[in-house]
XYZ file of C-alpha atoms in Angstrom:
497
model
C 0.000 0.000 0.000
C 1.446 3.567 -1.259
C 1.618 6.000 1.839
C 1.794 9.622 1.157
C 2.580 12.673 3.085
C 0.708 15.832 3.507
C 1.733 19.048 5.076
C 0.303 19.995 8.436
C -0.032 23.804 7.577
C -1.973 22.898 4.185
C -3.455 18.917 3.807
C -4.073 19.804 0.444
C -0.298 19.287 -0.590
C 0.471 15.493 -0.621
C 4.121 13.835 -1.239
C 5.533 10.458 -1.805
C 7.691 9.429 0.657
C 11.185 10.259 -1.283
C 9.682 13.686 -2.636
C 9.023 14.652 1.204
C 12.821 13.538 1.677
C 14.072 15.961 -0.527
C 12.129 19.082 -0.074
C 12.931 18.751 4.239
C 9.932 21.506 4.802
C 6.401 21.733 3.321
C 6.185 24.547 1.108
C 4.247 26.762 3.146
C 6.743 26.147 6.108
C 4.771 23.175 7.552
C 6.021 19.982 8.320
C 5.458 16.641 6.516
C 3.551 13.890 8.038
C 2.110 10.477 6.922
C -1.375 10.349 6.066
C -1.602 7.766 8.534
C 0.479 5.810 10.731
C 0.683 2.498 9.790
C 0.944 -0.739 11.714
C 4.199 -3.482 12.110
C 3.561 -5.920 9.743
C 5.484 -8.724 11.795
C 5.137 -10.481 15.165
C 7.334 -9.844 18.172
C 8.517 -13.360 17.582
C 9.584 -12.297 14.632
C 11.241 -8.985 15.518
C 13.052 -10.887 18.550
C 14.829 -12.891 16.411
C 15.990 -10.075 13.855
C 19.049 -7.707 13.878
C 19.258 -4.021 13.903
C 19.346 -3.804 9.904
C 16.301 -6.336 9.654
C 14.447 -4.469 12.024
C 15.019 -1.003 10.425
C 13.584 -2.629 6.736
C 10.463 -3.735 8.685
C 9.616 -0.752 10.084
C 11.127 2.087 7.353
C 9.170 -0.073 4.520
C 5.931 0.493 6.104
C 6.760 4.858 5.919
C 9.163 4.762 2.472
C 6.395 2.952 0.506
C 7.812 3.997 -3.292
C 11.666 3.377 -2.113
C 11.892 -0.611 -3.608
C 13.272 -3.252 -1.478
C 16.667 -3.224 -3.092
C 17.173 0.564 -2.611
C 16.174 0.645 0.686
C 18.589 -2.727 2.070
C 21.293 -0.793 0.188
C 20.764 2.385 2.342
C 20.456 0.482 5.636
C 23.024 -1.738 5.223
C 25.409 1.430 4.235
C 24.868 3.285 6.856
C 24.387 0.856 10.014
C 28.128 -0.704 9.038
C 31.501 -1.094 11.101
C 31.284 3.228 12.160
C 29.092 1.984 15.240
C 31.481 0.348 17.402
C 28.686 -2.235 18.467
C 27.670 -5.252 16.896
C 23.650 -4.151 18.379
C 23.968 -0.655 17.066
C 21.498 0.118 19.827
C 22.711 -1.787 22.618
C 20.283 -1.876 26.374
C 22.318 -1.468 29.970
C 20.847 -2.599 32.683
C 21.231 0.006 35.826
C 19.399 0.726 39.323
C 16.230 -0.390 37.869
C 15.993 0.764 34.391
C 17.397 0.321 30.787
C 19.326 2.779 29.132
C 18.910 2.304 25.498
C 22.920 3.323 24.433
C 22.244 5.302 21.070
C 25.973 6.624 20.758
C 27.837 4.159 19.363
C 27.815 5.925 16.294
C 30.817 8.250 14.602
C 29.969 11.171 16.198
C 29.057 9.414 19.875
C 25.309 10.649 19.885
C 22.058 9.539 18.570
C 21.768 11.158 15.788
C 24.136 9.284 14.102
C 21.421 6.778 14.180
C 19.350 8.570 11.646
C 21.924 10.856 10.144
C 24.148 7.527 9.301
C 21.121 6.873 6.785
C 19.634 10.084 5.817
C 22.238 10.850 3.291
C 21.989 7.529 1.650
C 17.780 7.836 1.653
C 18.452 11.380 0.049
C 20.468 10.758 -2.627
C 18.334 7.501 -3.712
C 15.154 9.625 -3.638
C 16.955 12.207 -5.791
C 18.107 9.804 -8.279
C 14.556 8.544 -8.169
C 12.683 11.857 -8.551
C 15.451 12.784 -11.444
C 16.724 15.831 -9.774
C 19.196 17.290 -11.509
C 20.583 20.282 -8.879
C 22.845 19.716 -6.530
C 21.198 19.254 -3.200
C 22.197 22.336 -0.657
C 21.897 20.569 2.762
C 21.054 23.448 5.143
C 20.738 22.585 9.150
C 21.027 24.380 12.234
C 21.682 22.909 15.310
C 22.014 22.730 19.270
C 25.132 20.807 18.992
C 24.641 17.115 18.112
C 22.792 16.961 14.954
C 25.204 19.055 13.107
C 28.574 16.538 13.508
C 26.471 14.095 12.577
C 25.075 15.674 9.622
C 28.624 16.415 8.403
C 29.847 13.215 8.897
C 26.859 11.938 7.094
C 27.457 13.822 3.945
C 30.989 14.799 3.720
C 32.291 14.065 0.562
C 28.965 12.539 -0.911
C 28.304 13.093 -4.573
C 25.877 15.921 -5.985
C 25.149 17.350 -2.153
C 26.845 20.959 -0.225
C 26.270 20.946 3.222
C 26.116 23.978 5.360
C 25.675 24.129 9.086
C 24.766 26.883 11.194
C 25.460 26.348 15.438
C 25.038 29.291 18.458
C 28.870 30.384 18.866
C 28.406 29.681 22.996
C 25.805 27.264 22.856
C 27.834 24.444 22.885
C 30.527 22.452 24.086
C 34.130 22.634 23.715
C 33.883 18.545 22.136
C 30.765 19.388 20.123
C 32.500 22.794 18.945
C 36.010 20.690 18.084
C 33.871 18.005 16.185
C 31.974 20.156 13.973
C 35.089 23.199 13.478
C 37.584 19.901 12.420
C 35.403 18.513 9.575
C 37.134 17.365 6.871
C 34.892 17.045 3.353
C 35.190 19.576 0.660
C 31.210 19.865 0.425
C 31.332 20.743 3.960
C 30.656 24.444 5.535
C 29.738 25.267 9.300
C 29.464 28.836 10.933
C 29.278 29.907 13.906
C 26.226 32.785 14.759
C 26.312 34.769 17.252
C 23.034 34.031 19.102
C 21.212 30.867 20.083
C 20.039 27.834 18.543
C 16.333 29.262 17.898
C 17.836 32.479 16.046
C 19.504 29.424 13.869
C 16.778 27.030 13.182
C 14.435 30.265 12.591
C 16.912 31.350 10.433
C 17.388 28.097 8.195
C 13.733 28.152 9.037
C 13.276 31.097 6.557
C 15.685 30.198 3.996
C 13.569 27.179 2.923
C 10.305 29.484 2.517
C 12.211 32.167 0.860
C 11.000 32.258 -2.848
C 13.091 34.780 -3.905
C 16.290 32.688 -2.438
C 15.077 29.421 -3.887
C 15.088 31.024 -7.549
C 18.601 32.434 -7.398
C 19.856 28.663 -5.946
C 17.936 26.821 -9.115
C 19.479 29.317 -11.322
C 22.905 28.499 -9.829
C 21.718 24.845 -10.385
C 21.000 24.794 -6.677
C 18.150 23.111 -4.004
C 17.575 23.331 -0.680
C 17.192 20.178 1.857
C 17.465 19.664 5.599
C 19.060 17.178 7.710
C 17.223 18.886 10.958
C 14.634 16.305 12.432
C 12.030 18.290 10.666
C 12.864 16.242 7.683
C 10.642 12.777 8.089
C 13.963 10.957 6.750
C 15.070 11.678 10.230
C 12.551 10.829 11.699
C 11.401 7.179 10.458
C 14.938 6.230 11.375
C 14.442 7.313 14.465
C 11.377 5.112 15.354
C 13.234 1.692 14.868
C 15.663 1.990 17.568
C 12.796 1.523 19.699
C 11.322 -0.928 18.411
C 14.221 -2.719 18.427
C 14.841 -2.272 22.160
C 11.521 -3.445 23.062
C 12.176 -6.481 21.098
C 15.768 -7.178 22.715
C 13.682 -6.797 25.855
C 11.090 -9.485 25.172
C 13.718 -11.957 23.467
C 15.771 -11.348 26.649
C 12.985 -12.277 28.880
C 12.652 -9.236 30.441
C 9.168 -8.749 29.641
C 6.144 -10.392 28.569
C 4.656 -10.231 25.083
C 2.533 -7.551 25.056
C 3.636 -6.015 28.691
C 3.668 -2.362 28.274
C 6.999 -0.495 29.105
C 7.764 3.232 29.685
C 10.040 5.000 27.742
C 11.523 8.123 29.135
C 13.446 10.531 26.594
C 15.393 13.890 26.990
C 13.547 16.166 24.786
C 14.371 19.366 23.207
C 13.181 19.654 19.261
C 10.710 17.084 20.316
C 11.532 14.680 17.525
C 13.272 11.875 18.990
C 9.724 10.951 21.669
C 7.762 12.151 18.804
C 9.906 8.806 16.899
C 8.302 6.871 20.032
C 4.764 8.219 19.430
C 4.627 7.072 16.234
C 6.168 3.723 17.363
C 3.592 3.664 19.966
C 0.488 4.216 17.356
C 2.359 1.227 15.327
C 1.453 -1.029 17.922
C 4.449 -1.228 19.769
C 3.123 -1.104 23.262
C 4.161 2.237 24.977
C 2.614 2.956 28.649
C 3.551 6.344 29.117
C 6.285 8.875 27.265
C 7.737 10.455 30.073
C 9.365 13.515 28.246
C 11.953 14.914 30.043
C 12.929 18.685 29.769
C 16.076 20.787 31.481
C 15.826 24.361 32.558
C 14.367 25.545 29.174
C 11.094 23.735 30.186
C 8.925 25.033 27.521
C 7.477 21.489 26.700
C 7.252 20.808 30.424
C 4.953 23.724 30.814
C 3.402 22.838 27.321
C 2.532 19.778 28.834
C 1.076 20.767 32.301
C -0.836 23.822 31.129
C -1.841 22.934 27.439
C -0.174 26.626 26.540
C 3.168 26.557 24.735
C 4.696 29.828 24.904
C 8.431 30.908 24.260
C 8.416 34.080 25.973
C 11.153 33.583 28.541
C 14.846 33.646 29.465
C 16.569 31.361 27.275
C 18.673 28.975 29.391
C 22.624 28.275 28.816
C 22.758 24.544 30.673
C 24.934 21.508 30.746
C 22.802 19.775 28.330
C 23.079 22.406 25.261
C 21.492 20.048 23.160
C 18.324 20.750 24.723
C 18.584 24.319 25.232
C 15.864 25.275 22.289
C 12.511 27.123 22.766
C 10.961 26.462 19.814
C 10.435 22.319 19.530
C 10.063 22.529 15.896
C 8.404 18.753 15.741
C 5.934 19.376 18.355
C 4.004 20.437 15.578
C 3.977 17.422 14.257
C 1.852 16.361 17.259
C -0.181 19.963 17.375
C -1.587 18.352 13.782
C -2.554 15.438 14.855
C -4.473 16.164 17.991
C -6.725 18.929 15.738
C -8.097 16.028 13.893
C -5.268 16.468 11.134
C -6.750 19.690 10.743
C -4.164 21.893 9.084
C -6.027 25.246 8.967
C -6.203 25.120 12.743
C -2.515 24.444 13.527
C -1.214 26.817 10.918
C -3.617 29.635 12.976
C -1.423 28.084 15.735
C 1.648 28.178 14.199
C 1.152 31.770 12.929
C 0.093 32.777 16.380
C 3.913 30.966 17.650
C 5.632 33.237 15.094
C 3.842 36.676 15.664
C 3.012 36.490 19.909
C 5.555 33.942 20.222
C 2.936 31.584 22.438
C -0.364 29.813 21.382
C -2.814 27.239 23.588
C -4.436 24.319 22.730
C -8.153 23.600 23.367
C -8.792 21.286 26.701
C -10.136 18.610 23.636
C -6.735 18.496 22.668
C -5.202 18.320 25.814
C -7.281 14.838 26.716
C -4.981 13.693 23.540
C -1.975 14.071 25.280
C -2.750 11.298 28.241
C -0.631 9.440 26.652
C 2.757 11.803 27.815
C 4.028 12.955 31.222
C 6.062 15.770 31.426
C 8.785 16.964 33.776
C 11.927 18.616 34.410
C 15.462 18.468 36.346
C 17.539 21.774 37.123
C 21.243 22.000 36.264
C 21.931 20.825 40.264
C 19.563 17.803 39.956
C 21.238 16.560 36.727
C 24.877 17.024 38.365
C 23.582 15.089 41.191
C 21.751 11.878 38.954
C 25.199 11.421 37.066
C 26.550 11.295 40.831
C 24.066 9.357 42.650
C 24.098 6.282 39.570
C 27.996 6.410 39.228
C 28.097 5.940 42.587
C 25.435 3.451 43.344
C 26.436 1.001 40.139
C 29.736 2.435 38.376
C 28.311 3.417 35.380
C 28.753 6.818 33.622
C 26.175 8.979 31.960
C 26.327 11.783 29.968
C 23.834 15.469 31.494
C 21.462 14.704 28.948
C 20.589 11.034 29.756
C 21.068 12.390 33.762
C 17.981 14.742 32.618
C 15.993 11.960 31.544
C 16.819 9.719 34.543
C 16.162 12.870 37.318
C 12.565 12.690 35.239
C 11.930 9.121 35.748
C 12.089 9.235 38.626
C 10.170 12.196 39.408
C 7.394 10.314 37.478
C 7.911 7.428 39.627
C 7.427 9.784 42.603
C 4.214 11.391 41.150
C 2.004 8.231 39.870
C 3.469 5.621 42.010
C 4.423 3.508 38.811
C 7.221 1.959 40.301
C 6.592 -1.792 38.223
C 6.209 -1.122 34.696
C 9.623 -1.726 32.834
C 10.953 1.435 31.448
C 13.921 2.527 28.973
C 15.548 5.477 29.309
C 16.969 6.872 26.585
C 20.909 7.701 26.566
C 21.594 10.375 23.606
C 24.927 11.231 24.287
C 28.461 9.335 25.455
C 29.698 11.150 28.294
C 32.777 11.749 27.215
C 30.770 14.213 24.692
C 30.451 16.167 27.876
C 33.589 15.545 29.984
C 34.023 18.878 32.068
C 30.491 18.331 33.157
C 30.508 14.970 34.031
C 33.864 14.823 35.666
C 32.749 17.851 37.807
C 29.376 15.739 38.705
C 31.207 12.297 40.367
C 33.365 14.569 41.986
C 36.828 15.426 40.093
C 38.595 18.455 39.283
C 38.632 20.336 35.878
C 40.687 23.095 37.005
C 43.473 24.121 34.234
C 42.667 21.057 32.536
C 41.601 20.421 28.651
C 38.520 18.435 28.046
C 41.463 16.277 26.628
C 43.006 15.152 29.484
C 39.335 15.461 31.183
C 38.474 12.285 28.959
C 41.379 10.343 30.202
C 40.337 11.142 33.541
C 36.765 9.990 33.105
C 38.102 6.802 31.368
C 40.022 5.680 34.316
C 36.806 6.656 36.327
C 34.394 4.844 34.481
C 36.532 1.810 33.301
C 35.436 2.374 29.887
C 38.243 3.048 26.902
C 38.135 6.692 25.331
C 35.486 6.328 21.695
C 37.975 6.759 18.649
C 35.708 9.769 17.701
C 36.658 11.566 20.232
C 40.861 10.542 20.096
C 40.572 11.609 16.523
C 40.099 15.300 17.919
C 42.907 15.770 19.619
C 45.399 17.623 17.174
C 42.871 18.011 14.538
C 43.314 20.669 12.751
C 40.696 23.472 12.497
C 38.929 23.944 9.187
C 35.935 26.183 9.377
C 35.943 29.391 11.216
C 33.183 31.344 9.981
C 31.209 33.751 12.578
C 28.288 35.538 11.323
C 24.625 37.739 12.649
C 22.019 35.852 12.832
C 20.179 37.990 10.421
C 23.440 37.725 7.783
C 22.855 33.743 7.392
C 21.361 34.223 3.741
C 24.640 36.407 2.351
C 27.086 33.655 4.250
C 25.144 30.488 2.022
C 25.069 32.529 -0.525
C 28.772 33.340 -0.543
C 29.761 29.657 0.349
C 27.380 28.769 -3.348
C 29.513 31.475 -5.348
C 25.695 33.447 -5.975
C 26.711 36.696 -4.137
């Protein structure tokens, strides 16, 4: 069966799967989302028996209807390869009561390797299949993870520029060495001076500028994101948890059909909207506990039904999840108006102009399905503490978010029995002056460098080769730029000034 997408500002547009791919953003600025969500097509039996690449072909063939069998093995089997340096890809730990799902094991040591591993491979097929003759223009801002990633992804790949825009303070000296050292001749990052919202707003305008897009086809140009508003990131994104829950029943761990809890830091809102969608597959999901830091936006969202930007924007120890604007929550906003896109463009419009909107209490009885909390920078400090020294193991601030939040959720329902995974996003060592600082150690005069050798020794665990790779490496982009000179600086990097 052929499923297409639609646009949640304007239903009236509809997609296949590889067109939505390449354009990243609706026309109109909406997002693209499946006409329906459709169900796993095997048993649990079935799944427990099945690897990481067999599980990610049955659940990406039920979204990427028009990619053929043969295109799609290719794309999974290139990108989930020997760059994760795990046989599972997605492997569980077992600690004080819950299971971290480990989604670092990647090239760049955080999850979104696991979507950006196959997002260039998805693009370029759907290209070749929609006979696009530009080059793509890969355009992305990020909060510090998804822009390594996205470099890695498509350094070097044929018939695609990437350019990647990042808040010049916003994040950390490892995340700022990773993206500043990228080799690839395609590649182009700059640095803005502002935050991540000014960034993704930014990029956010490029794609709807007409004006822009006709000077970039004229140059023989297009514009496509790797940001997790394009659904190429996102399908990937759903099978790691299937795949978990699997491992979990094969393992004996659970029952079939036992419901589990799945608790994920949350800042664009696109990895637990991935577990939504898993969840409306069939894959049974209790609760999403959705776990904010000190830019609780989506906290708030959650306990008042208004979502409303209007506040001080937070510099934290998880800098991935320092964003105000959770671009895929809108995603969600769709859905729970009925799929209604007039409404939730009003809404959208109203986010834009007033910088707030509120959904109607009708909607808000759609959300029973989430819980929503938070953990302050002193909280998070003190979970990486409290779990290193209860069982040893390490964790980076934004998993320590997630696992502050589970248990604040075990505190307010009493749900103390139902299985739950906690999401890990990040290696620690992504994060060493924070961590190091949390189970008690010294970073005083010392580079994150010899902070990582430190934490090694601490947490008995060798140093990930992404990270040695760093030290020495030259720098290669140094680009600083307004937020409001982004268009000139892509521009210049395209030779259309």
């Amino acid at each position: 069966m052929e499923l297409w997408y639609t646009g949640t500002r304007d239903a009236s547009e509809r997609v296949s799967a590889s067109q939505a791919i390449l354009r990243g953003l609706a026309n109109d600025g909406g997002l693209y989302v499946p006409t329906e969500i459709p169900k796993l097509a095997v048993s649990m039996e079935e799944l427990a028996e099945m690897s990481y690449q067999e599980t990610a072909y049955e659940v990406m063939r039920q979204f990427l209807t028009d990619f053929t069998e043969e295109e799609l093995k290719h794309c999974i089997d290139s990108a989930y390869d020997g760059k994760f340096d795990t046989e599972e890809i997605a492997p569980l730990t077992s600690a004080d009561g819950a299971y971290y799902l480990e989604l670092f094991h990647g090239s760049t040591i955080a999850f979104k390797d696991m979507a950006l591993s196959i997002l260039p491979y998805l693009m370029t097929a759907a290209a070749k299949k929609n006979q696009v003759k530009n080059e793509i223009v890969i355009l992305t801002a990020t909060s510090g993870d998804t822009g390594k990633a996205a470099l890695a992804g498509f350094a070097d790949v044929p018939g695609t520029k990437i350019i990647v825009f990042y808040p010049k303070d916003g994040v950390s000296p490892i995340q700022e060495k990773q993206m500043v050292t990228q080799k690839g001749e395609n590649t182009h990052v700059v640095a803005i001076r502002g935050n991540f919202d000014q960034a993704q707003t930014g990029v956010k305008q490029m794609f709807t500028d007409a004006a822009l897009a006709g000077e970039l086809d004229t140059a023989g140009y297009q514009f496509s994101s790797a940001n997790s508003i394009n659904i190429g990131r996102l399908v990937p994104q759903i099978v790691y948890y299937v795949y978990a829950y699997a491992k979990l029943y094969a393992n004996g761990v659970i029952r079939k059909d036992e419901k589990i809890n799945v608790v994920v830091p949350t800042g664009n809102f696109g990895n637990i909207l991935a577990a939504f969608y898993a969840k409306n597959m069939g894959l049974p999901i209790k609760t999403l506990i959705c776990a904010s830091n000190e830019n609780k936006v989506l906290y708030d969202f959650f306990a008042t039904g208004a979502y409303d930007k209007n506040r001080p924007f937070m510099l934290t120890s998880s800098p991935s999840m320092d964003i105000l604007i959770s671009s895929n929550l809108e995603r969600l906003i769709y859905r729970i108006t009925g799929n209604d896109a007039a409404e939730n463009a009003a809404m959208m419009k109203r986010l834009a102009a007033e910088g707030r909107y509120e959904i109607t209490p009708e909607m808000k009885e759609q959300l029973d399905d989430f819980y929503g909390n938070y953990a302050g920078e002193a909280e998070t400090a003190g979970t990486i503490r409290a779990l290193y020294e209860k069982t040893g193991y390490v964790i980076d601030p934004h998993t320590a978010v997630a696992a502050c939040v589970y248990k604040k959720y075990r505190e307010d329902t009493g749900d103390a029995d139902t299985k739950t995974v906690i999401v890990s996003t990040a290696s620690p060592f992504k994060f060493a002056r924070s961590v190091t600082d949390a189970i008690g150690g010294s970073h005083e005069g010392k580079t994150d460098f010899e902070l990582c050798d430190e934490l090694s020794a601490a947490a008995n665990v060798g140093i990930p080769q992404a990270v040695q790779e760093l030290r020495g490496a030259p720098v290669r982009h140094d680009t600083v730029c307004e937020a409001e000179e982004m268009p000139a600086v892509v521009k210049r990097f395209l030779g259309i000034a």
